[in-house]
Structure formats: structure tokens, C-alpha cells
XYZ file of C-alpha atoms in Angstrom:
522
model
C 71.149 45.594 85.199
C 72.146 48.249 82.650
C 72.712 51.909 83.260
C 70.036 53.031 80.789
C 67.405 51.237 82.936
C 68.336 53.203 86.041
C 65.960 56.021 86.827
C 66.218 59.002 89.168
C 65.472 57.834 92.696
C 67.312 54.508 92.318
C 69.716 53.690 95.154
C 73.177 52.111 94.915
C 74.796 50.183 97.774
C 71.673 51.000 99.795
C 73.155 54.447 100.287
C 73.613 56.596 97.167
C 70.331 57.940 95.768
C 70.592 58.989 92.105
C 68.911 62.365 91.611
C 69.460 63.394 87.974
C 71.812 62.846 85.019
C 74.605 65.392 84.575
C 76.426 63.979 81.531
C 76.915 60.822 79.463
C 80.149 59.629 77.872
C 79.932 56.587 75.604
C 78.249 54.223 78.058
C 79.308 55.978 81.263
C 76.749 58.223 82.976
C 77.484 60.837 85.601
C 74.743 61.602 88.121
C 74.233 64.133 90.816
C 73.291 61.975 93.770
C 72.777 62.089 97.534
C 74.758 60.114 100.071
C 71.885 59.380 102.443
C 74.219 58.053 105.155
C 76.143 61.325 105.446
C 73.387 63.585 104.038
C 75.597 65.248 101.429
C 75.570 65.631 97.642
C 77.944 63.429 95.647
C 78.757 62.713 92.028
C 78.235 59.117 90.866
C 79.456 57.386 87.698
C 77.538 54.320 86.509
C 78.405 52.147 83.518
C 76.321 50.442 80.879
C 76.547 46.683 80.302
C 79.507 45.983 78.099
C 81.278 49.274 78.789
C 84.860 48.153 78.086
C 86.747 50.297 80.612
C 84.771 49.894 83.837
C 87.625 48.192 85.672
C 90.139 50.772 84.440
C 87.950 53.632 85.668
C 87.461 52.040 89.089
C 91.219 51.413 89.436
C 91.971 55.027 88.418
C 89.390 56.294 90.923
C 90.953 54.301 93.743
C 94.397 55.602 92.804
C 93.060 59.167 92.705
C 91.802 58.810 96.282
C 95.424 58.372 97.386
C 96.717 61.665 95.938
C 97.688 63.847 98.946
C 96.329 67.103 97.556
C 92.985 68.618 98.573
C 92.644 70.364 95.192
C 92.079 66.976 93.558
C 88.429 65.940 93.585
C 88.017 63.322 96.293
C 86.862 59.780 95.512
C 84.698 58.361 98.300
C 83.765 54.914 96.989
C 84.283 52.683 93.952
C 83.077 49.144 93.221
C 83.278 47.210 89.964
C 81.924 43.962 91.480
C 78.473 45.300 92.399
C 75.434 44.495 90.201
C 75.731 48.087 88.990
C 79.413 49.155 89.043
C 79.900 52.697 90.276
C 82.350 55.396 91.322
C 81.349 57.967 93.950
C 83.123 61.340 93.912
C 83.024 64.615 95.765
C 80.362 66.969 94.401
C 82.005 70.366 94.027
C 79.679 73.324 94.546
C 80.980 76.596 93.170
C 81.930 78.308 89.917
C 83.842 76.811 87.025
C 86.452 78.790 85.107
C 83.831 79.210 82.388
C 81.504 80.819 84.958
C 84.251 83.054 86.345
C 85.096 84.560 82.963
C 81.604 84.632 81.488
C 81.528 88.428 81.953
C 85.122 88.980 80.865
C 88.694 87.798 81.430
C 90.346 87.775 84.831
C 93.062 90.066 86.129
C 96.405 88.602 84.981
C 97.702 88.082 88.532
C 94.540 86.240 89.576
C 94.527 84.129 86.412
C 98.110 83.109 87.158
C 97.220 82.288 90.760
C 94.230 80.160 89.806
C 96.010 78.106 87.149
C 99.129 77.744 89.310
C 96.966 76.025 91.940
C 95.562 73.669 89.284
C 99.050 72.971 87.936
C 100.303 72.016 91.401
C 97.391 69.584 91.825
C 97.986 67.918 88.450
C 101.753 67.792 89.073
C 100.975 65.890 92.290
C 98.773 63.507 90.292
C 101.532 62.947 87.723
C 103.919 62.095 90.555
C 101.456 59.334 91.463
C 101.192 58.052 87.881
C 97.816 59.676 87.113
C 96.859 62.209 84.451
C 93.855 64.222 83.347
C 94.147 64.545 79.539
C 90.733 66.242 79.219
C 91.187 69.695 80.791
C 88.472 72.192 79.896
C 87.096 75.325 81.614
C 84.365 73.200 83.237
C 86.969 71.020 84.952
C 88.587 73.850 86.922
C 86.403 74.936 89.843
C 86.501 77.666 92.480
C 84.464 76.047 95.254
C 81.945 77.866 97.416
C 84.270 77.090 100.330
C 87.013 79.192 98.731
C 89.307 76.518 97.293
C 90.549 75.439 93.873
C 89.310 72.038 92.712
C 90.321 70.103 89.595
C 87.554 67.711 88.527
C 88.245 64.458 86.693
C 91.894 63.655 87.431
C 92.504 59.980 86.713
C 88.862 59.141 86.054
C 88.493 61.245 82.883
C 91.623 59.758 81.333
C 90.405 56.220 82.077
C 86.935 56.971 80.699
C 88.390 58.165 77.425
C 90.674 55.141 77.210
C 93.352 57.468 75.900
C 96.700 55.904 75.084
C 98.904 58.982 74.958
C 102.645 58.769 74.374
C 103.416 61.976 76.309
C 100.623 62.650 78.845
C 102.752 65.295 80.569
C 102.805 67.426 77.437
C 99.034 66.982 76.970
C 98.234 68.128 80.499
C 100.743 70.989 80.261
C 98.994 72.213 77.120
C 95.618 71.783 78.802
C 96.777 73.926 81.729
C 98.175 76.479 79.295
C 94.806 76.579 77.557
C 93.095 77.226 80.916
C 95.503 80.118 81.497
C 94.882 81.416 77.963
C 91.119 81.315 78.610
C 91.402 83.044 81.991
C 93.501 85.838 80.448
C 91.548 86.368 77.231
C 88.058 84.902 77.676
C 88.634 82.654 74.622
C 89.489 78.970 74.264
C 92.456 78.295 71.960
C 91.098 74.971 70.698
C 87.718 76.204 69.451
C 84.430 76.934 71.271
C 84.361 75.154 74.636
C 82.000 75.213 77.646
C 80.324 78.402 76.426
C 83.582 80.238 75.651
C 84.189 81.490 72.109
C 87.100 80.262 70.041
C 90.293 82.278 70.098
C 90.901 84.574 67.113
C 92.836 82.748 64.422
C 95.898 83.864 62.504
C 98.059 82.186 59.858
C 99.702 79.998 62.527
C 96.510 79.200 64.411
C 95.237 80.997 67.553
C 96.868 84.350 68.180
C 99.143 84.566 71.245
C 97.297 86.004 74.268
C 99.109 89.363 74.160
C 97.614 89.946 70.703
C 94.103 89.165 71.945
C 94.127 91.292 75.091
C 96.270 94.204 76.186
C 97.650 94.549 79.695
C 99.137 91.062 80.032
C 102.741 91.275 81.202
C 105.346 89.949 78.787
C 106.568 87.126 81.077
C 103.039 85.816 81.698
C 102.078 86.106 78.026
C 105.218 84.202 77.032
C 104.582 81.422 79.560
C 100.987 81.075 78.340
C 102.053 80.833 74.712
C 104.795 78.290 75.435
C 102.262 76.069 77.230
C 99.016 76.569 75.284
C 100.543 77.087 71.821
C 103.786 75.102 71.966
C 104.245 75.265 68.173
C 104.857 79.032 68.544
C 107.565 78.626 71.199
C 110.926 79.764 69.867
C 109.240 81.460 66.918
C 106.795 84.104 68.097
C 107.964 83.991 71.734
C 111.335 83.090 73.234
C 111.872 79.809 75.025
C 111.100 76.139 74.526
C 107.637 74.580 74.840
C 106.481 73.795 78.387
C 105.918 70.057 78.410
C 104.921 69.107 81.967
C 102.724 70.455 84.775
C 105.748 70.616 87.088
C 107.605 72.786 84.572
C 104.592 75.105 84.342
C 104.522 75.369 88.155
C 108.168 76.447 88.120
C 107.534 79.070 85.438
C 104.460 80.529 87.185
C 106.396 80.782 90.444
C 108.395 83.588 88.785
C 105.436 85.861 87.922
C 103.152 87.905 90.219
C 100.194 85.868 91.467
C 97.239 86.627 93.694
C 94.654 84.571 95.518
C 92.336 83.383 92.732
C 89.311 85.415 93.794
C 88.856 88.255 96.265
C 87.096 87.412 99.511
C 83.640 88.942 99.673
C 83.502 91.327 102.647
C 80.864 90.449 105.221
C 80.761 93.768 107.009
C 82.480 97.092 106.884
C 85.435 97.479 109.226
C 85.844 100.486 111.532
C 88.061 103.256 110.207
C 91.742 102.471 110.802
C 93.778 104.185 113.472
C 97.488 104.985 113.228
C 100.033 102.645 114.719
C 98.426 99.262 114.112
C 99.678 96.383 111.992
C 100.798 96.971 108.427
C 98.263 94.421 107.259
C 95.433 96.909 107.861
C 97.048 99.512 105.657
C 97.873 101.890 108.516
C 101.351 103.257 107.942
C 101.263 106.542 109.915
C 104.449 106.933 111.978
C 102.932 106.947 115.460
C 104.860 103.957 116.784
C 105.012 100.266 116.128
C 102.526 99.083 118.738
C 98.860 98.578 118.040
C 96.712 101.372 119.411
C 93.612 100.597 121.459
C 90.271 101.018 119.797
C 87.369 102.682 121.532
C 83.971 101.170 121.258
C 82.101 104.515 121.290
C 82.619 107.945 119.796
C 83.149 111.089 121.855
C 80.288 113.623 122.011
C 80.084 116.976 123.747
C 78.029 116.933 126.981
C 74.360 117.785 126.783
C 73.473 121.373 127.751
C 70.752 122.018 130.299
C 67.502 123.793 129.434
C 68.599 126.810 131.505
C 71.847 126.986 129.598
C 70.054 126.879 126.241
C 67.676 129.620 127.414
C 70.589 131.801 128.545
C 72.218 131.401 125.118
C 69.037 132.592 123.428
C 68.896 135.832 125.584
C 71.296 138.539 124.276
C 73.068 140.673 127.002
C 72.793 144.480 126.973
C 75.839 146.736 126.377
C 75.965 147.771 130.059
C 75.892 144.149 131.135
C 78.705 143.371 128.738
C 80.814 146.313 130.071
C 80.240 145.319 133.723
C 81.050 141.701 132.937
C 84.333 142.686 131.296
C 85.322 144.807 134.312
C 84.469 142.047 136.768
C 86.347 139.570 134.654
C 89.519 141.711 134.599
C 89.449 142.226 138.381
C 88.869 138.529 138.947
C 91.860 137.638 136.748
C 94.166 140.004 138.684
C 93.103 138.568 142.054
C 93.527 134.994 140.839
C 96.990 135.784 139.534
C 98.119 137.302 142.845
C 96.829 134.344 144.858
C 98.509 131.886 142.498
C 101.882 133.618 142.875
C 101.650 133.565 146.679
C 100.726 129.878 146.750
C 103.490 128.970 144.292
C 106.116 130.789 146.361
C 104.988 128.998 149.511
C 105.151 125.609 147.844
C 108.663 126.231 146.526
C 109.967 127.368 149.908
C 108.350 124.447 151.711
C 109.698 121.924 149.232
C 113.222 123.331 149.517
C 113.066 123.217 153.303
C 111.847 119.629 153.442
C 114.346 118.530 150.822
C 117.271 120.072 152.663
C 116.210 118.279 155.863
C 115.981 114.788 154.375
C 118.595 114.929 151.586
C 121.652 116.661 152.975
C 124.029 114.792 150.668
C 122.621 115.919 147.298
C 119.649 116.994 145.232
C 116.716 114.882 144.059
C 116.306 114.813 140.249
C 113.374 116.837 138.965
C 110.102 114.966 138.340
C 110.464 115.284 134.558
C 113.840 113.547 134.669
C 112.376 110.642 136.686
C 109.580 110.185 134.172
C 112.100 110.189 131.350
C 114.166 107.508 133.078
C 111.068 105.322 133.633
C 109.953 105.407 129.986
C 113.438 104.778 128.677
C 113.235 101.207 130.026
C 110.458 100.329 127.509
C 112.060 99.527 124.129
C 110.516 100.798 120.935
C 109.317 97.851 118.849
C 109.794 97.730 115.093
C 108.919 95.217 112.395
C 111.964 92.972 112.002
C 113.169 92.252 108.479
C 112.436 88.742 107.158
C 115.081 87.541 104.710
C 113.785 84.082 103.820
C 111.137 81.444 104.531
C 110.070 77.894 103.822
C 107.311 75.420 104.575
C 108.098 72.743 107.145
C 106.543 69.264 107.023
C 108.841 66.921 108.975
C 106.096 64.301 109.401
C 105.058 63.990 105.742
C 106.488 63.485 102.287
C 105.117 66.627 100.630
C 106.404 70.192 100.608
C 104.210 72.762 102.349
C 104.286 75.158 99.375
C 107.714 76.638 100.119
C 107.615 78.539 96.839
C 104.610 80.519 98.118
C 105.923 81.324 101.608
C 107.195 84.831 100.636
C 103.547 85.781 100.111
C 103.091 85.585 103.884
C 105.483 88.501 104.501
C 105.377 90.601 101.313
C 103.276 93.359 102.891
C 100.258 92.476 100.709
C 97.184 90.948 102.361
C 95.847 89.993 98.921
C 98.527 87.312 98.662
C 98.849 84.364 101.018
C 100.693 81.166 101.876
C 98.609 78.021 102.290
C 99.386 74.734 103.927
C 98.536 71.584 102.055
C 94.853 70.682 102.215
C 93.966 67.684 104.391
C 90.870 65.504 104.237
C 90.840 64.981 108.022
C 91.727 67.141 111.038
C 95.473 67.650 111.194
C 95.759 66.039 114.626
C 94.536 62.750 113.130
C 97.312 62.752 110.525
C 100.497 64.192 111.994
C 101.949 66.312 114.794
C 101.740 69.470 112.734
C 103.092 71.583 109.888
C 104.891 74.896 109.967
C 105.961 78.148 108.375
C 109.609 78.974 109.106
C 110.805 82.600 108.873
C 114.479 83.626 108.718
C 115.383 86.991 110.287
C 118.853 86.984 108.741
C 120.606 86.928 112.130
C 119.900 86.761 115.841
C 117.226 89.284 116.836
C 115.363 90.159 120.051
C 111.725 89.141 119.484
C 108.784 90.542 121.474
C 105.600 89.734 119.530
C 104.208 88.108 116.381
C 101.289 89.585 114.424
C 99.396 86.866 112.524
C 96.769 87.619 109.875
C 95.132 84.286 108.991
C 92.019 83.215 107.119
C 89.529 81.178 109.086
C 88.945 80.316 112.731
C 89.986 77.105 114.437
C 93.769 77.263 114.516
C 95.934 75.781 117.258
C 99.544 76.892 116.967
C 102.839 77.456 118.726
C 105.443 80.158 118.230
C 108.872 78.509 118.269
C 112.249 80.246 118.052
C 115.751 78.918 117.411
C 119.178 79.833 116.102
C 119.621 76.712 113.953
C 117.947 76.109 110.589
C 116.363 72.879 111.794
C 114.159 70.470 109.824
C 112.104 69.379 112.857
C 109.847 71.378 115.149
C 111.891 70.006 118.034
C 114.871 72.077 116.853
C 113.030 75.203 118.029
C 111.971 76.290 121.521
C 108.271 76.956 122.224
C 107.965 80.573 123.398
C 104.189 81.140 123.032
C 100.960 79.410 122.029
C 97.727 80.596 120.471
C 94.368 79.433 119.178
C 91.351 80.690 117.276
C 91.892 83.245 114.531
C 94.082 86.234 113.581
C 95.806 87.802 116.572
C 98.889 89.503 117.970
C 100.841 87.036 120.130
C 102.869 88.887 122.766
C 105.688 86.895 124.351
C 105.795 86.905 128.156
C 109.527 87.592 127.970
C 111.585 88.718 124.959
C 113.582 85.921 123.317
C 116.505 85.986 120.900
C 116.919 83.889 117.787
C 117.312 83.939 114.025
C 114.491 81.594 113.003
C 110.816 81.862 113.960
C 108.586 78.833 113.346
C 104.791 79.181 113.245
C 103.887 75.572 114.080
C 100.261 74.600 113.396
C 98.761 71.650 115.257
C 95.140 72.285 114.150
C 93.776 73.933 110.995
C 90.356 75.405 110.168
C 87.945 73.504 107.987
C 87.243 74.991 104.554
C 84.521 73.047 102.789
C 85.524 69.398 103.021
C 89.199 70.175 103.671
C 91.400 71.388 106.496
C 93.844 74.054 105.369
C 95.765 76.923 106.960
C 96.150 80.303 105.238
C 98.549 83.016 106.416
C 97.790 86.292 104.661
C 100.500 88.259 106.427
C 102.854 87.814 109.370
C 104.914 90.501 111.069
C 107.556 89.834 113.739
C 108.238 92.757 116.049
C 111.187 93.321 118.295
C 114.170 95.550 118.935
C 116.190 96.650 115.934
């Protein structure tokens, strides 16, 4: 049965209902479909009779499903032996890069952050022997769940049947072109996915800094070296960038932000001094978080008689008499107070001399001072280094991004790897290790995290260990952002935030630490 005979409503494998055609590529048709077993939308490729690369596409799809990176579009099913061969992929709901820049280019830091995420995903694919080779603005998605997705890795290359001598250089240039588009709103290879072509000069497209002002020199140079490699060493310094991994390394050196700002759901109460630095409250009222009151203070209601008395104006005689009575009353009160005070002093001296013949009791103010001096003043401890910890896997937990978790900016963040299943089904956990530069006394940890559903432990140690067992568990937590106060202060140089469960974001499980602050005694 041929693809062109399939109509909307047809069902494959008694499960995938084809809803409507999305695109066609030389005998391969992509559908938006419904997985009726799991009641979710999916993308389905079907192939016409005689399509020469069906087996290659199915093999590439199966290989793509094994890439351990949640930013790669998932492959759910693939079968080239069925009456109608097919590939079933994740259907990504969200905005493509073309959608994101339809009203204008992105902020440079956010463009760098978005493309860096895509570059990491494609570098992971290259490590597994897969490529993309067809990167366009429609292939880079910002999902409605708040994650970067690269559509078409492996499958697109197999569909095109491309036999490329240097696929790394092709994908590096494709990523550079995505960065060029995000920064300028133009596509350097001509009109593409609704974007206009980049302005042309004698040597082809102009470098991005000549198309848009405000792009920092390092970012503009990186973009040119990747997207316009023929200009590298001529119009910009440096050699061409010829692999996704090399682009990742270059982008790690420039400022980057989370690709898109989080849309606020409700307005927060006005900040009070003395809370965490992540809320922007830097007034010097002490390092501890102040308590928030749930209601505002109002003056007490006045009675009706009181309001009536305020409306009646006193006469001059009444005012004069009131002043005289007030003066006399003040004199009498003062005399009584002096008598009482003298009696109290004499009585206290007498009692004290009877019960403390060997010395004097310290004054009450001195006792209060001694009591409060036992409570140490907590400060934010300096963090001198960090890394991701994944002792039960073969991937790095984005060590290059860990400084974003303690840079004082809540707009930047460190993410764990994305996982298709709950973390507890895959491994014992993953962690964020923080180096305090020396042994410090630790009292509490302030965690600002995205999402709800975390299970974690606070572990502390003096050795730079590669396993969670090299650190002692000093506290546990669950849920969402919180301040974790230790029952007893502990000393150590390294603090490990060890996650055993992560929140679900869309179809993935991923942890995000926006900011962490460790407080203790300086």
C-alpha cells in the first residue's frame, strides 16, 4: 500500500491515527498524528512504494532514540517491515526560532543561550555517529514546556541521503546560521522559513555586527567564524569553527541567558530587607531571611463617640482649664514615679545584699548581651568553583554551566541532563558540587529551583570526591525552592546538592538551579 493512498483517519499498527499532512519530501510524508494508546500527539513519517532510503531512515531513527539528551526529538517507534513502513516521533508543541524572531531579533545573551543548547544536543548526536545536515529556523524549537528541542537529528540526514565528506563542518555552519538568524533576524543562506535573506556584500552575507548594532565583539566573531567560515581570518580573527563541539566551547566563553524569560503567573509581594540575594533584596539588615506577615497593619477603628467628639471644637476656657489640669496631673505623676523608683532601688539593693554577699549580679542589659552573643551572624559564604556530578552515568552534567547557579543572577541557571523517565528508574542520582575554597562552618543552604517535585540531599565533605558516598548527608529536602537549615552546623569545603528525583517538564525530567547560596560563619 503506497503512501499517496493513505488518507487522514488511517491508522498504523492499530494505534497511530494519521490526522493531517505536515510536509512531503521526495516520497516521504510527515503527518501530525495521534497515539490513541497513550492519547498524545505524535509526528509520523510514512514512505511511498519504492522510496529508496526507507531502511536508512528507520535505522537512523532507532539510533536517534539512543542519544542520551532530552533536547533531541524522541523517537517512539519505527518499523520498516510493516505493510506501511513508518517512524513515530515526539510532536513538539511550542515556537520555532522563526516564530521567536518574527517580530525582531533576540537579545544577544539569549540568542547565545538558545543556540548553545542546540549545539550541545547536536554534539551529543555526533558523538553517537549521527548528524543533522539540514538545520533551519524551523528545526530549532522552544517547547511549551520550557525546553530547547532540535527536530530532525539523524532522520533528516537519512531522508536527504546526503553523503557529506565533513558532516561536522556542515552542522557547525548550520548552528552558526541559527545564531546569525537569532541575532539579526535574517538567514545567511537566502530566505528561509519566513525569514528574509541577509544583506549581501562583495563577499556574500555581511557579518552580523554589520547588520545589527549592539552585538558584542566576541559573539559577533564566533557567529561569523561558524556561519560564514570563508570570512574567518579575513574579516574576523580566528579559524573557521568546524564542529558542534568546538562551537559549544566557544559559546561557553560569552555571556548567555536562559533562552526565554519565564512568564510570571502572579505578582509577588513587595520584598523585605534581609532575605536571599535571589529576590534582589540587598539591604544590610542581616543575613537571615525576615518573616513575612500575611496582613497589613491598620490603625484601630474609632468609636462613634470619638468621631463626634472630634467634630465638636472646644471653647477657649475649656482649653485653658484643660491645660492647667494637664500640668498639675503631670507634676503629680512625676512625684509618684520618683517615690516608687526610689523604693524599688532600695528594695533591690537590700535583697541583693542578703543573697549575694560575695559579689554583684551583672546588670540586666549585660545578661541580654551575653545571651545574644552566642548566636553567630550568618553570611553568604564565597563559592570558588563548581562542577556537575554524574557518577552513575557516562555524560557530564553540564559542568561548564554550573557557575550560573551561583553568579548572583536568577536569569541564568544550571540544568541537569534531561531524562525520558523518572530519575529513580535510571540511576541513584545526579549532583551539583560547590567548592568553598577551604573548610567553612555551614548552617543553611538557600536553593532557588525551577519546578516542583525535587527530592534531594545536602551532603558535605572535605575531599573532592567523584561519588556521592564521599560526602556526608547533613540534610534532606523535597518539593520546590526552599531554605534548608541544618539541625547542627557542619564544617567542610565541598557542598554537594544531590538530586534523587527531578520535576517533569513536558515529556522530560530535568532539574534547574537558578541560584544557590550557602550561609555560615565567615
